[in-house]
mmCIF file of C-alpha atoms in Angstrom:
data_model
loop_
_atom_site.group_PDB
_atom_site.id
_atom_site.type_symbol
_atom_site.label_atom_id
_atom_site.label_comp_id
_atom_site.label_asym_id
_atom_site.label_seq_id
_atom_site.Cartn_x
_atom_site.Cartn_y
_atom_site.Cartn_z
ATOM 1 C CA UNK A 1 0.000 0.000 0.000
ATOM 2 C CA UNK A 2 2.836 2.510 0.503
ATOM 3 C CA UNK A 3 3.479 2.359 -3.255
ATOM 4 C CA UNK A 4 -0.106 3.408 -3.957
ATOM 5 C CA UNK A 5 0.073 6.207 -1.406
ATOM 6 C CA UNK A 6 3.316 7.617 -2.837
ATOM 7 C CA UNK A 7 2.027 7.326 -6.381
ATOM 8 C CA UNK A 8 -1.221 9.083 -5.490
ATOM 9 C CA UNK A 9 0.737 11.933 -3.892
ATOM 10 C CA UNK A 10 2.387 12.516 -7.270
ATOM 11 C CA UNK A 11 -1.032 13.534 -8.621
ATOM 12 C CA UNK A 12 -0.498 16.765 -6.671
ATOM 13 C CA UNK A 13 2.798 17.498 -8.439
ATOM 14 C CA UNK A 14 3.229 20.774 -10.317
ATOM 15 C CA UNK A 15 5.015 18.722 -12.998
ATOM 16 C CA UNK A 16 2.593 17.493 -15.684
ATOM 17 C CA UNK A 17 4.893 14.598 -16.635
ATOM 18 C CA UNK A 18 4.979 13.385 -13.027
ATOM 19 C CA UNK A 19 1.172 13.540 -12.836
ATOM 20 C CA UNK A 20 0.807 11.622 -16.097
ATOM 21 C CA UNK A 21 3.283 8.953 -14.959
ATOM 22 C CA UNK A 22 1.421 8.626 -11.659
ATOM 23 C CA UNK A 23 -1.892 8.222 -13.478
ATOM 24 C CA UNK A 24 -0.437 5.475 -15.688
ATOM 25 C CA UNK A 25 1.032 3.673 -12.691
ATOM 26 C CA UNK A 26 -2.238 3.848 -10.740
ATOM 27 C CA UNK A 27 -4.122 2.335 -13.690
ATOM 28 C CA UNK A 28 -1.605 -0.526 -13.699
ATOM 29 C CA UNK A 29 -2.057 -1.109 -9.954
ATOM 30 C CA UNK A 30 -5.741 -1.821 -10.551
ATOM 31 C CA UNK A 31 -8.356 -2.455 -7.871
ATOM 32 C CA UNK A 32 -6.311 -1.450 -4.791
ATOM 33 C CA UNK A 33 -5.557 1.924 -6.388
ATOM 34 C CA UNK A 34 -9.153 2.342 -7.587
ATOM 35 C CA UNK A 35 -10.501 1.890 -4.078
ATOM 36 C CA UNK A 36 -8.163 4.632 -2.828
ATOM 37 C CA UNK A 37 -8.924 6.970 -5.727
ATOM 38 C CA UNK A 38 -12.640 7.006 -4.883
ATOM 39 C CA UNK A 39 -11.824 8.833 -1.660
ATOM 40 C CA UNK A 40 -10.052 11.527 -3.662
ATOM 41 C CA UNK A 41 -13.291 12.436 -5.447
ATOM 42 C CA UNK A 42 -13.952 14.630 -2.410
ATOM 43 C CA UNK A 43 -10.503 16.273 -2.265
ATOM 44 C CA UNK A 44 -10.362 20.022 -1.689
ATOM 45 C CA UNK A 45 -8.154 20.460 -4.790
ATOM 46 C CA UNK A 46 -10.266 20.454 -7.954
ATOM 47 C CA UNK A 47 -7.369 19.198 -10.107
ATOM 48 C CA UNK A 48 -6.894 16.205 -7.789
ATOM 49 C CA UNK A 49 -10.627 15.412 -7.908
ATOM 50 C CA UNK A 50 -10.522 15.603 -11.704
ATOM 51 C CA UNK A 51 -7.422 13.414 -11.926
ATOM 52 C CA UNK A 52 -9.025 10.768 -9.697
ATOM 53 C CA UNK A 53 -12.208 10.851 -11.793
ATOM 54 C CA UNK A 54 -10.271 10.560 -15.058
ATOM 55 C CA UNK A 55 -8.174 7.640 -13.821
ATOM 56 C CA UNK A 56 -11.212 5.768 -12.498
ATOM 57 C CA UNK A 57 -13.025 6.305 -15.788
ATOM 58 C CA UNK A 58 -10.032 4.962 -17.711
ATOM 59 C CA UNK A 59 -9.870 1.872 -15.479
ATOM 60 C CA UNK A 60 -13.105 0.558 -16.980
ATOM 61 C CA UNK A 61 -14.680 -2.329 -15.078
ATOM 62 C CA UNK A 62 -12.113 -2.095 -12.257
ATOM 63 C CA UNK A 63 -13.021 1.552 -11.745
ATOM 64 C CA UNK A 64 -16.724 0.770 -11.965
ATOM 65 C CA UNK A 65 -16.431 -1.899 -9.276
ATOM 66 C CA UNK A 66 -14.675 0.530 -6.919
ATOM 67 C CA UNK A 67 -17.309 3.176 -7.657
ATOM 68 C CA UNK A 68 -20.173 0.762 -6.973
ATOM 69 C CA UNK A 69 -18.585 -0.204 -3.653
ATOM 70 C CA UNK A 70 -18.306 3.501 -2.803
ATOM 71 C CA UNK A 71 -22.017 4.112 -3.331
ATOM 72 C CA UNK A 72 -22.781 2.259 -0.118
ATOM 73 C CA UNK A 73 -19.874 3.637 1.884
ATOM 74 C CA UNK A 74 -19.242 7.263 0.939
ATOM 75 C CA UNK A 75 -21.104 10.422 1.916
ATOM 76 C CA UNK A 76 -23.628 12.203 -0.274
ATOM 77 C CA UNK A 77 -21.054 14.602 -1.740
ATOM 78 C CA UNK A 78 -19.018 11.707 -3.136
ATOM 79 C CA UNK A 79 -22.036 9.637 -4.209
ATOM 80 C CA UNK A 80 -23.031 12.332 -6.713
ATOM 81 C CA UNK A 81 -19.584 12.190 -8.311
ATOM 82 C CA UNK A 82 -19.674 8.396 -8.278
ATOM 83 C CA UNK A 83 -22.959 8.336 -10.190
ATOM 84 C CA UNK A 84 -21.619 10.787 -12.797
ATOM 85 C CA UNK A 85 -18.565 8.595 -13.296
ATOM 86 C CA UNK A 86 -20.629 5.432 -13.671
ATOM 87 C CA UNK A 87 -22.561 7.141 -16.463
ATOM 88 C CA UNK A 88 -19.260 8.260 -18.006
ATOM 89 C CA UNK A 89 -17.974 4.678 -17.919
ATOM 90 C CA UNK A 90 -20.952 3.564 -19.964
ATOM 91 C CA UNK A 91 -20.794 -0.060 -21.131
ATOM 92 C CA UNK A 92 -17.771 -0.959 -18.996
ATOM 93 C CA UNK A 93 -19.909 -0.363 -15.899
ATOM 94 C CA UNK A 94 -22.584 -2.877 -16.951
ATOM 95 C CA UNK A 95 -20.953 -6.145 -15.814
ATOM 96 C CA UNK A 96 -19.901 -4.813 -12.374
ATOM 97 C CA UNK A 97 -23.391 -3.338 -11.976
ATOM 98 C CA UNK A 98 -25.023 -6.692 -12.750
ATOM 99 C CA UNK A 99 -22.730 -8.426 -10.249
ATOM 100 C CA UNK A 100 -23.634 -5.828 -7.602
ATOM 101 C CA UNK A 101 -27.355 -6.241 -8.243
ATOM 102 C CA UNK A 102 -27.167 -10.041 -8.033
ATOM 103 C CA UNK A 103 -25.003 -10.013 -4.920
ATOM 104 C CA UNK A 104 -26.615 -11.555 -1.834
ATOM 105 C CA UNK A 105 -25.250 -8.544 0.069
ATOM 106 C CA UNK A 106 -27.381 -6.222 -2.059
ATOM 107 C CA UNK A 107 -30.164 -4.700 -0.015
ATOM 108 C CA UNK A 108 -32.487 -4.363 -2.990
#
């Protein structure tokens, strides 16, 4: 997990190349990074929020799964962003959404 934390901190860099490299690395790290990125959708820095949203959207189904998990756990301010991102993901959100709906843990 320290690798994810350090990589995520690079998203705050003033250097565009460092931010781009961090984004690429986070996409490669997959689900563990996606789960952490969801929390950054509520960051005070707009550029960090946007970077987290862009990376999650580019992660496809992995990002969608993390976003669906966040719907049940995050506050209202993050849930709105999560829903926008799920729409942005489009078809890649369908399979994780079906799994979530069919889950015995689903309350609906």
